[in-house]
Amino acid sequence: MPSQHLAARAAEESAAAQRAEHLAAEHEGQAGEQQHHLEAPVTPGGALAAEAYDVLSRAGGWTQRAREEAERQVAAERHAVSTRRVLDRIEQSAQKGRIALRLAGTSRKETAALTAQYQQQYLAAVDEAQRASRASAHALRQGWQALTGYQHASLLMQGGALIPPRDVPAMETVLEAMQQRVPVLAARLDTRIAEDIQQLRESCGAQRTVAARHRANVVAMQQEHTLREEMQAAAPLRHAREADERATAVQGRQVQTPPGQATRAPSPSPRHPAPTEPRAQLPRP
């Protein structure tokens, strides 16, 4: 290889070594940062679990309020039915004659007063049942919004489907299932970060090996260049003849190489294994 080609090749090898060393340092830094997260008092999985439990707690509070209002609705509806029965009996008694009312120990005036009293109770019970129904539905919606507003809600849902619950029992079933998935999801996140760290470290080692190979090539080429200089100083005529022979050989190979084919194999370029990102469904730390 002519001296000018040798110098160019040494420069290419040196640049390739620098690129590999840069990638190794970058991967080493990323691995160290991830390791720091795993060794923190609260790991990324632990932080995710704490956030998820807070969301579930707020949703659970709304669900409890929805249940209480639903119970009030049921109680009010029962009271309305009971009051309606009494009111029906009073209205039937009012249809009787004056003599029958006296025999029963009541008068038309007392009957009217009882009718008004129970009518008021009946209407109040109906109003309370309607109010409680609206309040329960509102609390249920608020609880669902608290869940769906969480950025990782789909990860906690079975199958990832966000389907609004029909009633309070359905909402409680959803919350229970999500509670059970939180520790699983947290452990999975920490595991995948550990896998990323391992891959980054393996990539770092591979890039350092590549860099070392390129550095060794540079040293060999520098030694060759030094040897040629020594030979030139010791026997300049012989060195010039050998240089001409090498140049002629290179020109001959270039002439014999068919058009469109490379005259020289490309220098090895460092691989850059990309670290595996945590799966799309998991958050980054």
CSV table of C-alpha atoms in Angstrom, one decimal, residues 48 151-156 185 188-189 192 196 275-285:
chain,number,residue,atom,x,y,z
A,48,LEU,CA,-45.6,3.9,39.0
A,151,GLN,CA,-52.0,8.2,31.5
A,152,HIS,CA,-51.4,4.5,32.1
A,153,ALA,CA,-55.0,3.5,32.7
A,154,SER,CA,-55.1,1.2,29.7
A,155,LEU,CA,-52.2,-0.8,31.1
A,156,LEU,CA,-54.2,-1.5,34.3
A,185,LEU,CA,-47.0,-3.8,36.2
A,188,ARG,CA,-42.5,-5.7,35.0
A,189,LEU,CA,-41.3,-2.2,34.5
A,192,ARG,CA,-37.4,-4.4,31.7
A,196,ASP,CA,-32.1,-2.5,29.2
A,275,PRO,CA,-30.8,-0.4,23.5
A,276,THR,CA,-34.1,-2.1,23.8
A,277,GLU,CA,-36.7,0.5,24.8
A,278,PRO,CA,-39.2,-0.6,27.5
A,279,ARG,CA,-42.3,-1.9,25.6
A,280,ALA,CA,-44.6,0.7,24.2
A,281,GLN,CA,-47.2,-0.1,26.9
A,282,LEU,CA,-44.8,0.7,29.7
A,283,PRO,CA,-43.7,4.2,30.8
A,284,ARG,CA,-40.1,5.3,30.8
A,285,PRO,CA,-38.6,6.1,34.2
